[in-house]
Amino acid sequence: MSRNGDTMRPRWVRTPADPVLLVLGLAGLLMAPWFLLAPAGAGPASGWLLQSAIDATTVVIAVRLYRLPGTTRHARRFWLATAVSMSLSGIGDVYQSTLVLTGLDHGVISPVQTAFVVTGMVTVVITMLCHPLGGAGRQRLRLWLDASTVLTAVAAFLWYFLLAGELSGGKAADRLAATATAISMMLVTFGLVKLIFSPTAPFTRLAGMIGALGVAGTAIGAPVMTALTARPDPGILQIAQLLPCLLIPMSLRIQEVQIRRLGGRRETAERRGFSKLPYVAVAATQMLLVVALIGGNLGLSIWGVTAGVVLSTALVLVRQMVAFHDNERLVVQLSDQKEWFSALVQHAWDLTVVTRDDGTVGYASPAASRVLGADLAGVPIGEWAHPADMPVILDLLARLAAAPGTHADAEVRLRHTDGSYRWLHVVGTDLRGNSSIAGIVWNGRDITESRRLQDELRHQATHDALTGLANRALLQQRVREAVPHTRLGVLLVDLDGFKQVNDEHGHHAGDQVLIAVAQRVTALLGDAGTVARLGGDEFAVLLPGADQAAATVLAGVLAAAVAEPIPVTGAVVSVGASIGIAVGTPADADRMLRDADAEMYRNKQSRRAAA
């Protein structure tokens, strides 16, 4: 089904037939009974009138193609030349029609008609020869060889049939007119064949081949019919002459219909691959030679066909030699590129992985073994990912599916064969629409050391170097991250007697005391809150969800734990704890710290006074 907005049209619905093509086809069908059954003398007149009508139709369609929007400058010039050429041919055919209708033709083709037709054909030939071929170098050489092969085959047929049968024994004027017209038609055919092989042709391949067939048929239709029958009926000759002429306006109309249905776009796919037409031309000339030799008359016509066979075969052989040379060069280039690419992949530390639709790895570069210790091919990628990173991978896949052909990146962990996990920065590209890949391409770089360094720097920025506890910055961050309007309890702890430890036993002993206090408070609190060292011998405890009573109970337990003797180098010391308590919400953080600090100093003063 094809979609266009909200409308849907099934592919199997056929496009309506073109009325112009139907009329031209109907004219071709009615032509045979008319010329075979027409009254004596009516055939030539109606034939020239029909020829004039065909010329006029071709001119109209060529002008329409010239005016089509989006037509390139060179294509517009080609269609203008076609319109001028067919106009000149039409003038000549109308002149000949007038002579026939008035009985002034005397049974011969007027030189005026021949001059107009040949002039018209020369006009379009010059235009086609000046049309840019596209491509360069050997590609253009192959194009000329293919076109020359087809032209040689057409010339062989033209040579044989123009010199065969009654045509060779007819009136000299008719033979001269027919030869001049046939040669000009042959040149037009050559130009059309040349453009058919060219990637810059102003017409589609279908329209070009039908047009070339029509022009070539116009040149050799009547001579072939004359050679096939000893005394051909004049009506049959008229049909053989006019039927190919109908193909010319039909080819132009097909071109117009195709371009309009494509919206002015050119289909480039139709010109891919090599053309079989030169090989068909060689086979046709060889069959013609066999037919000519069966007659047993080794005249000038057979020698012409033989020359055509030899020349066309030689052209194809040269074409094949050029193709073989180009193929050999391409194979060498591909081999060098493959070796170059293989060397890059083999020694690259960035790994490349391609996963199929079911998530299994279809390809893994050698770097995967160096980074993860094993080849990933054939294994679901999820089996190597860290369980906590699976949501990240699923999000990556969803982003790629939402916009095919785009990129998405993230940092994930993949398991090494030793059981550890390696951090990788991966970039995914959805190339499932590419038939040569048909999967998602993942490019990954090992960033484990970089992540370790980042984590270490982050830990240093948020934790106390001596005790490993959170510092003031992390404590404030935990307060900001707390759920709004929930209860928080804050305990500020200041050690009593810590200065005496430093003075009597040294700062090393003081550090041991701080570490021991941090361990005791952390062990007592567990995961119920956050313990931080604010500086010197001052600590803080953050208690999410605690009220005044719970904070007071914990303060007493902490004071008792801190008061336990602490072994230091060469001695056992004891310190006390003055604790201030405040409760509130995250919005009251500054106020709670001030209140807890004030209460802590009141308690310290009270303990000093009691001592």
Coordinates of C-alpha atoms in Angstrom, one line a residue:
M1 CA 0.0 0.0 0.0
S2 CA 1.2 3.5 -0.7
R3 CA 0.3 6.5 1.6
N4 CA -0.2 10.1 0.7
G5 CA -1.6 12.0 3.6
D6 CA -4.7 10.2 4.8
T7 CA -5.3 8.5 1.5
M8 CA -4.2 5.0 0.6
R9 CA -4.1 3.6 -2.9
P10 CA -3.4 -0.1 -3.4
R11 CA -0.4 -0.9 -5.6
W12 CA -2.5 -3.3 -7.7
V13 CA -4.7 -0.4 -8.9
R14 CA -3.6 0.2 -12.5
T15 CA -2.9 3.6 -13.8
P16 CA -5.4 4.6 -16.6
A17 CA -4.1 4.1 -20.1
D18 CA -2.8 7.2 -21.9
P19 CA -5.3 8.3 -24.6
V20 CA -2.6 9.5 -27.0
L21 CA -0.9 6.2 -26.9
L22 CA -4.2 4.5 -27.4
V23 CA -5.0 6.5 -30.5
L24 CA -1.5 5.9 -31.9
G25 CA -1.8 2.2 -31.2
L26 CA -5.3 2.1 -32.8
A27 CA -3.9 3.9 -35.9
G28 CA -1.2 1.2 -36.2
L29 CA -3.9 -1.6 -36.0
L30 CA -6.2 0.0 -38.6
M31 CA -3.3 0.7 -40.9
A32 CA -2.9 -2.9 -42.1
P33 CA -6.5 -3.5 -43.3
W34 CA -6.7 0.0 -44.9
F35 CA -3.6 -0.3 -47.1
L36 CA -4.3 -3.9 -48.0
L37 CA -7.9 -3.2 -49.0
A38 CA -7.7 0.4 -50.2
P39 CA -8.8 1.2 -53.7
A40 CA -6.1 1.4 -56.4
G41 CA -4.4 4.8 -56.3
A42 CA -5.6 5.6 -52.8
G43 CA -2.7 3.9 -51.0
P44 CA 0.1 6.3 -51.9
A45 CA -1.9 9.4 -51.2
S46 CA -3.3 8.2 -47.8
G47 CA 0.2 7.0 -46.9
W48 CA 1.8 10.4 -47.4
L49 CA -1.1 12.1 -45.6
L50 CA -0.7 9.7 -42.7
Q51 CA 3.1 10.3 -42.7
S52 CA 2.4 14.1 -42.5
A53 CA 0.0 13.6 -39.6
I54 CA 2.6 11.5 -37.8
D55 CA 5.2 14.3 -38.3
A56 CA 2.7 16.9 -36.9
T57 CA 2.0 14.7 -33.8
T58 CA 5.7 14.3 -33.1
V59 CA 6.2 18.0 -33.3
V60 CA 3.4 18.7 -30.8
I61 CA 4.7 16.2 -28.3
A62 CA 8.3 17.4 -28.7
V63 CA 7.2 21.0 -28.0
R64 CA 5.4 19.8 -24.9
L65 CA 8.5 18.0 -23.7
Y66 CA 10.5 21.2 -24.4
R67 CA 8.1 23.2 -22.1
L68 CA 8.0 20.6 -19.2
P69 CA 9.1 22.2 -15.9
G70 CA 12.4 21.0 -14.5
T71 CA 13.9 20.1 -17.9
T72 CA 17.6 20.7 -18.0
R73 CA 19.2 23.1 -20.5
H74 CA 20.7 20.3 -22.6
A75 CA 17.5 18.3 -22.6
R76 CA 15.5 21.4 -23.7
R77 CA 17.9 21.9 -26.5
F78 CA 17.4 18.2 -27.6
W79 CA 13.6 18.5 -27.7
L80 CA 13.8 21.8 -29.5
A81 CA 16.0 20.2 -32.2
T82 CA 13.6 17.2 -32.4
A83 CA 10.7 19.6 -32.9
V84 CA 12.6 21.5 -35.7
S85 CA 13.7 18.2 -37.3
M86 CA 10.2 16.8 -37.4
S87 CA 8.9 20.2 -38.7
L88 CA 11.3 20.1 -41.6
S89 CA 10.3 16.4 -42.3
G90 CA 6.7 17.4 -42.1
I91 CA 7.2 20.2 -44.6
G92 CA 8.8 17.7 -47.0
D93 CA 6.1 15.1 -46.5
V94 CA 3.3 17.7 -47.0
Y95 CA 5.0 18.8 -50.2
Q96 CA 5.2 15.2 -51.4
S97 CA 1.5 14.6 -50.4
T98 CA 0.5 17.6 -52.5
L99 CA 2.4 16.2 -55.5
V100 CA 0.7 12.8 -55.1
L101 CA -2.8 14.3 -54.7
T102 CA -2.3 16.4 -57.8
G103 CA -0.7 13.7 -59.8
L104 CA 2.5 15.6 -60.3
D105 CA 4.8 13.1 -58.5
H106 CA 5.3 10.9 -61.6
G107 CA 5.8 7.9 -59.3
V108 CA 9.1 9.2 -57.8
I109 CA 10.0 10.8 -54.5
S110 CA 10.7 14.5 -55.0
P111 CA 14.2 15.8 -54.3
V112 CA 12.5 18.6 -52.3
Q113 CA 11.0 16.1 -49.9
T114 CA 14.3 14.3 -49.5
A115 CA 16.2 17.5 -48.9
F116 CA 13.8 18.6 -46.1
V117 CA 13.9 15.2 -44.5
V118 CA 17.7 14.9 -44.7
T119 CA 18.1 18.5 -43.4
G120 CA 15.8 17.7 -40.4
M121 CA 17.7 14.5 -39.6
V122 CA 21.1 16.3 -39.8
T123 CA 19.8 18.9 -37.4
V124 CA 18.9 16.4 -34.7
V125 CA 22.1 14.4 -35.4
I126 CA 24.3 17.5 -34.8
T127 CA 22.4 18.2 -31.6
M128 CA 22.8 14.7 -30.3
L129 CA 26.5 14.6 -31.1
C130 CA 27.0 17.8 -29.1
H131 CA 25.0 16.5 -26.1
P132 CA 27.2 16.0 -23.1
L133 CA 27.8 12.3 -22.5
G134 CA 28.8 12.4 -18.8
G135 CA 31.4 10.1 -17.3
A136 CA 35.0 10.4 -18.1
G137 CA 38.0 8.5 -19.5
R138 CA 37.4 4.8 -20.1
Q139 CA 33.7 5.0 -19.2
R140 CA 33.2 7.3 -22.2
L141 CA 35.3 5.0 -24.3
R142 CA 33.1 2.1 -23.5
L143 CA 30.1 4.2 -24.4
W144 CA 31.5 5.0 -27.8
L145 CA 32.4 1.4 -28.5
D146 CA 28.9 0.2 -27.5
A147 CA 27.2 2.8 -29.7
S148 CA 29.6 2.0 -32.6
T149 CA 28.8 -1.7 -32.4
V150 CA 25.1 -1.0 -32.7
L151 CA 25.6 1.4 -35.5
T152 CA 27.7 -1.1 -37.4
A153 CA 24.9 -3.7 -37.1
V154 CA 22.3 -1.2 -38.4
A155 CA 24.6 -0.3 -41.2
A156 CA 25.1 -3.9 -42.2
F157 CA 21.3 -4.4 -42.4
L158 CA 20.9 -1.2 -44.3
W159 CA 23.7 -2.1 -46.7
Y160 CA 22.3 -5.6 -47.4
F161 CA 18.7 -4.7 -47.9
L162 CA 19.3 -1.5 -49.9
L163 CA 21.2 -3.5 -52.4
A164 CA 18.9 -6.6 -52.5
G165 CA 15.9 -7.5 -54.5
E166 CA 14.1 -5.1 -56.7
L167 CA 15.2 -2.1 -54.9
S168 CA 18.7 -2.4 -56.4
G169 CA 17.1 -2.6 -59.8
G170 CA 14.6 0.2 -59.3
K171 CA 14.7 3.7 -60.5
A172 CA 18.0 5.6 -59.8
A173 CA 16.2 8.6 -58.3
D174 CA 14.3 6.4 -55.9
R175 CA 17.4 4.5 -54.9
L176 CA 19.2 7.8 -54.3
A177 CA 16.4 9.2 -52.2
A178 CA 16.0 6.0 -50.3
T179 CA 19.8 5.8 -49.7
A180 CA 20.1 9.4 -48.5
T181 CA 17.1 9.0 -46.2
A182 CA 18.4 5.7 -44.9
I183 CA 21.9 7.1 -44.2
S184 CA 20.4 10.1 -42.3
M185 CA 18.2 7.8 -40.3
M186 CA 21.2 5.6 -39.6
L187 CA 23.0 8.6 -38.2
V188 CA 20.0 9.5 -36.0
T189 CA 20.0 5.9 -34.8
F190 CA 23.6 6.2 -33.9
G191 CA 23.0 9.4 -31.9
L192 CA 20.1 7.8 -30.1
V193 CA 22.1 4.7 -29.2
K194 CA 25.0 6.8 -28.0
L195 CA 22.6 8.7 -25.7
I196 CA 20.9 5.5 -24.5
F197 CA 24.3 4.3 -23.1
S198 CA 25.0 7.7 -21.6
P199 CA 24.0 8.6 -18.0
T200 CA 23.0 12.1 -19.2
A201 CA 20.4 11.1 -21.8
P202 CA 17.5 13.5 -22.1
F203 CA 15.1 10.6 -22.2
T204 CA 14.4 7.4 -20.2
R205 CA 15.9 4.1 -21.5
L206 CA 12.5 2.8 -22.5
A207 CA 11.6 5.8 -24.5
G208 CA 15.0 6.0 -26.1
M209 CA 15.0 2.3 -27.2
I210 CA 11.5 2.6 -28.7
G211 CA 12.6 5.8 -30.5
A212 CA 15.7 4.2 -31.9
L213 CA 13.8 1.2 -33.0
G214 CA 11.3 3.5 -34.8
V215 CA 14.0 5.5 -36.6
A216 CA 16.0 2.3 -37.6
G217 CA 12.8 0.7 -38.8
T218 CA 11.9 3.7 -40.9
A219 CA 15.3 3.3 -42.6
I220 CA 15.2 -0.4 -43.3
G221 CA 11.5 -1.3 -43.1
A222 CA 10.7 -1.1 -46.8
P223 CA 14.0 -2.5 -48.0
V224 CA 13.7 -5.5 -45.7
M225 CA 10.2 -6.2 -46.9
T226 CA 11.4 -5.9 -50.5
A227 CA 14.1 -8.4 -49.9
L228 CA 11.8 -10.9 -48.1
T229 CA 9.3 -11.0 -50.9
A230 CA 10.1 -11.2 -54.6
R231 CA 7.3 -8.7 -55.6
P232 CA 5.9 -7.1 -52.5
D233 CA 2.5 -5.6 -52.6
P234 CA 2.5 -1.8 -52.5
G235 CA 0.2 -1.8 -49.5
I236 CA 2.7 -4.1 -47.6
L237 CA 5.5 -1.6 -48.4
Q238 CA 3.3 1.2 -47.1
I239 CA 2.7 -0.6 -43.8
A240 CA 6.4 -1.5 -43.5
Q241 CA 7.3 2.1 -44.0
L242 CA 4.7 3.7 -41.7
L243 CA 4.5 1.3 -38.8
P244 CA 8.1 2.2 -37.6
C245 CA 7.2 5.9 -38.0
L246 CA 4.4 5.5 -35.5
L247 CA 7.0 4.3 -32.9
I248 CA 8.6 7.8 -32.9
P249 CA 5.7 9.8 -31.5
M250 CA 4.8 6.9 -29.2
S251 CA 8.4 7.1 -27.8
L252 CA 8.0 10.8 -27.2
R253 CA 4.6 10.3 -25.5
I254 CA 6.0 7.6 -23.3
Q255 CA 8.8 10.0 -22.3
E256 CA 6.2 12.7 -21.4
V257 CA 4.0 10.3 -19.4
Q258 CA 7.0 8.8 -17.5
I259 CA 8.4 12.3 -16.6
R260 CA 5.0 13.6 -15.5
R261 CA 4.3 10.5 -13.3
L262 CA 7.7 10.9 -11.7
G263 CA 7.1 14.6 -11.0
G264 CA 10.0 15.7 -13.0
R265 CA 12.5 13.3 -11.3
R266 CA 14.9 11.1 -13.2
E267 CA 15.1 7.4 -12.4
T268 CA 18.8 6.6 -12.1
A269 CA 18.3 3.0 -11.3
E270 CA 17.3 2.2 -14.9
R271 CA 20.9 2.9 -16.1
R272 CA 22.7 0.6 -13.8
G273 CA 24.5 -2.4 -15.0
F274 CA 25.8 -3.2 -18.5
S275 CA 23.7 -3.1 -21.7
K276 CA 23.1 -6.3 -23.7
L277 CA 22.3 -4.3 -26.9
P278 CA 25.8 -4.4 -28.4
Y279 CA 25.8 -8.2 -28.0
V280 CA 22.4 -8.5 -29.5
A281 CA 23.6 -6.4 -32.5
V282 CA 26.6 -8.7 -33.1
A283 CA 24.3 -11.8 -33.0
A284 CA 21.9 -10.1 -35.4
T285 CA 24.6 -9.3 -37.9
Q286 CA 25.9 -12.9 -37.7
M287 CA 22.4 -14.3 -38.4
L288 CA 22.1 -11.9 -41.3
L289 CA 25.4 -13.2 -42.7
V290 CA 24.1 -16.8 -42.5
V291 CA 20.9 -15.8 -44.2
A292 CA 22.8 -14.0 -47.0
L293 CA 25.2 -16.9 -47.5
I294 CA 22.3 -19.3 -47.9
G295 CA 21.3 -17.5 -51.0
G296 CA 24.7 -18.4 -52.5
N297 CA 25.1 -15.0 -54.3
L298 CA 28.5 -13.6 -53.2
G299 CA 27.8 -10.2 -54.4
L300 CA 28.6 -6.7 -53.0
S301 CA 25.8 -6.9 -50.5
I302 CA 27.2 -10.0 -48.8
W303 CA 30.7 -8.5 -48.7
G304 CA 29.1 -5.5 -46.9
V305 CA 27.4 -7.7 -44.4
T306 CA 30.7 -9.6 -43.8
A307 CA 32.5 -6.4 -43.2
G308 CA 29.8 -5.4 -40.7
V309 CA 30.1 -8.7 -38.9
V310 CA 33.9 -8.4 -38.7
L311 CA 33.8 -4.8 -37.6
S312 CA 31.0 -5.3 -35.0
T313 CA 32.8 -8.4 -33.6
A314 CA 36.1 -6.5 -33.4
L315 CA 34.4 -3.6 -31.6
V316 CA 32.9 -6.0 -29.0
L317 CA 36.3 -7.7 -28.5
V318 CA 37.9 -4.3 -27.9
R319 CA 35.1 -3.5 -25.5
Q320 CA 35.7 -6.7 -23.7
M321 CA 39.4 -6.1 -23.5
V322 CA 38.8 -2.6 -22.0
A323 CA 36.3 -4.2 -19.6
F324 CA 38.8 -6.9 -18.6
H325 CA 41.5 -4.3 -18.0
D326 CA 39.2 -2.2 -15.9
N327 CA 38.0 -5.2 -14.0
E328 CA 41.6 -6.3 -13.3
R329 CA 42.4 -2.8 -12.1
L330 CA 39.3 -2.7 -9.9
V331 CA 40.2 -6.1 -8.4
V332 CA 43.6 -4.8 -7.5
Q333 CA 42.2 -1.7 -6.0
L334 CA 39.6 -3.6 -4.0
S335 CA 42.3 -6.0 -2.8
D336 CA 44.4 -3.1 -1.7
Q337 CA 41.5 -1.4 0.0
K338 CA 40.5 -4.7 1.7
E339 CA 44.0 -5.2 3.0
W340 CA 44.2 -1.6 4.1
F341 CA 40.8 -1.8 5.9
S342 CA 41.7 -5.2 7.4
A343 CA 45.0 -3.8 8.8
L344 CA 43.1 -0.9 10.3
V345 CA 40.5 -3.1 11.9
Q346 CA 43.0 -5.6 13.2
H347 CA 45.0 -3.0 15.0
A348 CA 42.3 -0.7 16.1
W349 CA 41.5 -0.5 19.8
D350 CA 38.1 0.9 19.3
L351 CA 35.7 -2.1 18.9
T352 CA 32.9 -2.4 16.3
V353 CA 30.0 -4.7 16.9
V354 CA 27.0 -5.3 14.7
T355 CA 23.8 -6.7 16.3
R356 CA 20.9 -8.3 14.5
D357 CA 17.2 -7.7 15.2
D358 CA 17.2 -10.5 17.9
G359 CA 20.0 -8.7 19.8
T360 CA 22.7 -11.3 18.9
V361 CA 26.1 -10.2 17.7
G362 CA 26.5 -10.8 14.0
Y363 CA 30.0 -9.3 13.8
A364 CA 32.6 -8.2 16.4
S365 CA 36.0 -6.7 15.4
P366 CA 39.2 -8.1 16.8
A367 CA 39.3 -5.2 19.3
A368 CA 36.4 -6.9 21.2
S369 CA 38.7 -9.8 22.2
R370 CA 41.4 -7.3 23.4
V371 CA 39.0 -5.2 25.4
L372 CA 36.7 -8.0 26.8
G373 CA 38.9 -11.1 26.5
A374 CA 36.5 -13.0 24.2
D375 CA 34.8 -12.9 20.8
L376 CA 31.2 -11.7 21.1
A377 CA 29.9 -13.1 17.8
G378 CA 26.8 -15.2 18.1
V379 CA 26.1 -14.2 21.7
P380 CA 23.2 -11.8 22.8
I381 CA 24.7 -8.5 23.7
G382 CA 22.5 -8.4 26.8
E383 CA 24.5 -11.3 28.4
W384 CA 27.6 -9.1 28.5
A385 CA 26.0 -5.9 29.8
H386 CA 25.9 -4.9 33.4
P387 CA 22.4 -5.5 34.8
A388 CA 22.2 -2.0 36.0
D389 CA 23.0 -0.7 32.5
M390 CA 20.2 -2.6 30.7
P391 CA 17.8 0.4 31.0
V392 CA 20.4 2.5 29.3
I393 CA 20.8 0.1 26.5
L394 CA 17.0 -0.2 26.0
D395 CA 16.8 3.6 25.9
L396 CA 19.5 3.6 23.2
L397 CA 17.6 1.1 21.2
A398 CA 14.4 3.1 21.6
R399 CA 16.1 6.3 20.4
L400 CA 17.6 4.5 17.4
A401 CA 14.2 3.0 16.4
A402 CA 12.5 6.4 16.7
A403 CA 14.9 8.0 14.2
P404 CA 16.4 5.3 11.8
G405 CA 19.8 6.3 10.4
T406 CA 20.6 8.6 13.3
H407 CA 23.2 8.2 16.0
A408 CA 22.8 7.7 19.8
D409 CA 25.5 7.3 22.4
A410 CA 25.8 6.4 26.1
E411 CA 28.3 5.0 28.6
V412 CA 27.7 1.3 29.6
R413 CA 29.6 -1.5 31.3
L414 CA 30.4 -4.8 29.6
R415 CA 31.7 -7.9 31.4
H416 CA 35.2 -9.0 30.9
T417 CA 36.0 -12.7 30.9
D418 CA 37.8 -12.3 34.3
G419 CA 34.5 -11.2 35.8
S420 CA 35.3 -7.5 36.0
Y421 CA 33.3 -4.8 34.0
R422 CA 34.8 -2.4 31.5
W423 CA 33.3 1.0 30.9
L424 CA 32.7 1.7 27.2
H425 CA 31.5 4.8 25.5
V426 CA 29.3 3.4 22.7
V427 CA 27.8 5.1 19.6
G428 CA 25.0 3.2 17.9
T429 CA 23.8 3.7 14.3
D430 CA 20.7 1.9 13.0
L431 CA 21.7 0.5 9.6
R432 CA 19.1 -2.2 9.4
G433 CA 17.8 -0.6 6.3
N434 CA 21.2 -1.2 4.6
S435 CA 20.9 -4.6 3.0
S436 CA 24.7 -5.1 3.2
I437 CA 24.7 -4.6 7.0
A438 CA 21.1 -5.3 8.1
G439 CA 21.8 -4.5 11.7
I440 CA 22.7 -1.9 14.4
V441 CA 26.4 -0.9 14.3
W442 CA 28.0 -0.1 17.7
N443 CA 31.3 1.6 17.9
G444 CA 32.8 1.5 21.4
R445 CA 35.8 2.9 23.1
D446 CA 37.2 1.6 26.4
I447 CA 36.9 4.4 29.0
T448 CA 37.5 2.3 32.1
E449 CA 40.6 4.2 33.2
S450 CA 39.0 7.5 32.4
R451 CA 35.9 6.6 34.5
R452 CA 38.1 5.4 37.3
L453 CA 40.0 8.7 37.3
Q454 CA 36.7 10.6 37.2
D455 CA 35.2 8.7 40.0
E456 CA 38.4 9.2 42.1
L457 CA 38.4 12.9 41.5
R458 CA 34.7 13.1 42.2
H459 CA 35.3 11.1 45.5
Q460 CA 38.1 13.4 46.5
A461 CA 35.9 16.5 45.9
T462 CA 33.1 15.1 48.1
H463 CA 34.9 13.2 50.8
D464 CA 37.4 13.8 53.6
A465 CA 40.8 12.5 52.7
L466 CA 41.7 11.4 56.3
T467 CA 38.5 9.6 57.5
G468 CA 36.8 8.8 54.1
L469 CA 33.6 10.5 55.4
A470 CA 31.5 12.9 53.4
N471 CA 32.7 16.5 53.5
R472 CA 30.7 19.7 53.9
A473 CA 29.9 19.9 50.1
L474 CA 28.5 16.4 50.0
L475 CA 26.5 17.0 53.2
Q476 CA 24.9 20.1 51.6
Q477 CA 24.2 18.1 48.4
R478 CA 22.4 15.4 50.4
V479 CA 20.3 18.1 52.0
R480 CA 19.3 19.5 48.6
E481 CA 18.5 16.0 47.3
A482 CA 16.2 15.2 50.2
V483 CA 12.5 15.1 49.4
P484 CA 10.9 18.5 50.0
H485 CA 8.8 18.9 53.2
T486 CA 10.2 15.7 54.8
R487 CA 11.6 15.8 58.3
L488 CA 15.4 16.0 58.8
G489 CA 17.5 15.8 61.9
V490 CA 21.0 17.3 62.1
L491 CA 23.5 16.5 64.8
L492 CA 26.7 18.5 65.1
V493 CA 29.5 16.7 67.1
D494 CA 32.6 18.4 68.5
L495 CA 35.2 16.3 70.3
D496 CA 36.2 17.3 73.8
G497 CA 39.8 16.7 74.9
F498 CA 41.1 16.4 71.3
K499 CA 43.6 19.2 71.7
Q500 CA 45.2 17.5 74.7
V501 CA 45.7 14.4 72.6
N502 CA 47.5 16.3 69.9
D503 CA 49.6 18.2 72.5
E504 CA 50.6 15.1 74.5
H505 CA 50.8 12.4 71.8
G506 CA 51.3 14.3 68.6
H507 CA 49.2 15.0 65.5
H508 CA 49.6 11.4 64.4
A509 CA 47.7 10.2 67.4
G510 CA 45.1 12.9 66.8
D511 CA 44.6 11.5 63.3
Q512 CA 44.1 8.0 64.7
V513 CA 41.5 9.4 67.1
L514 CA 39.6 11.1 64.2
I515 CA 39.7 7.9 62.2
A516 CA 38.4 5.8 65.2
V517 CA 35.6 8.3 65.9
A518 CA 34.6 8.2 62.2
Q519 CA 34.5 4.4 62.2
R520 CA 32.4 4.2 65.4
V521 CA 29.8 6.7 64.3
T522 CA 29.6 5.1 60.8
A523 CA 29.2 1.7 62.3
L524 CA 26.5 2.9 64.7
L525 CA 24.5 4.8 62.1
G526 CA 24.8 2.3 59.2
D527 CA 22.7 3.3 56.2
A528 CA 20.3 5.4 58.3
G529 CA 21.9 8.7 57.5
T530 CA 25.0 10.5 56.3
V531 CA 28.1 11.1 58.5
A532 CA 30.4 14.0 57.5
R533 CA 33.5 15.6 58.8
L534 CA 33.2 19.4 58.6
G535 CA 36.8 20.1 59.6
G536 CA 39.2 19.7 62.5
D537 CA 37.5 17.7 65.2
E538 CA 33.9 18.6 64.1
F539 CA 31.5 16.1 62.6
A540 CA 27.9 16.2 61.4
V541 CA 25.2 13.6 61.1
L542 CA 22.2 13.9 58.7
L543 CA 19.2 11.9 59.7
P544 CA 16.4 11.7 57.1
G545 CA 12.9 11.3 58.7
A546 CA 14.1 11.8 62.3
D547 CA 12.2 13.9 64.8
Q548 CA 13.5 15.6 68.0
A549 CA 13.1 12.6 70.2
A550 CA 14.9 10.1 67.8
A551 CA 17.7 12.6 67.3
T552 CA 18.1 13.0 71.0
V553 CA 18.3 9.3 71.6
L554 CA 20.9 8.9 68.8
A555 CA 22.9 11.8 70.3
G556 CA 23.2 10.0 73.6
V557 CA 24.3 6.7 72.0
L558 CA 26.9 8.6 69.9
A559 CA 28.3 10.3 72.9
A560 CA 28.7 7.0 74.7
A561 CA 30.4 5.4 71.7
V562 CA 32.8 8.2 71.3
A563 CA 33.7 8.2 75.0
E564 CA 35.1 4.6 74.8
P565 CA 38.9 4.5 75.1
I566 CA 40.8 4.7 71.8
P567 CA 44.2 3.0 71.4
V568 CA 46.8 5.1 69.6
T569 CA 50.5 4.6 69.0
G570 CA 52.0 3.9 72.5
A571 CA 49.0 4.9 74.5
V572 CA 45.2 4.7 75.1
V573 CA 43.3 8.0 75.1
S574 CA 39.7 9.1 75.7
V575 CA 37.8 12.0 74.2
G576 CA 34.2 13.2 74.8
A577 CA 31.6 14.6 72.5
S578 CA 29.5 17.8 72.7
I579 CA 26.4 17.4 70.4
G580 CA 24.0 19.9 69.2
I581 CA 20.6 18.9 67.7
A582 CA 18.2 20.6 65.3
V583 CA 15.2 19.3 63.3
G584 CA 13.3 20.7 60.4
T585 CA 12.8 20.4 56.6
P586 CA 15.3 20.7 53.7
A587 CA 14.2 24.3 53.3
D588 CA 15.4 25.0 56.9
A589 CA 18.9 23.6 56.3
D590 CA 20.8 26.8 57.1
R591 CA 18.7 27.5 60.2
M592 CA 19.1 23.9 61.5
L593 CA 22.9 24.1 61.1
R594 CA 23.0 27.4 63.1
D595 CA 20.7 26.1 65.8
A596 CA 22.7 22.8 66.1
D597 CA 25.9 24.7 66.2
A598 CA 24.7 27.0 69.0
E599 CA 23.4 24.1 71.0
M600 CA 26.7 22.2 70.6
Y601 CA 28.7 25.2 72.0
R602 CA 26.2 25.5 74.9
N603 CA 26.7 21.9 75.7
K604 CA 30.5 22.2 75.4
Q605 CA 30.5 25.2 77.8
S606 CA 28.3 23.2 80.2
R607 CA 30.7 20.2 80.1
R608 CA 33.7 22.5 80.8
A609 CA 31.9 24.2 83.7
A610 CA 31.0 20.8 85.2
A611 CA 34.6 19.6 84.8

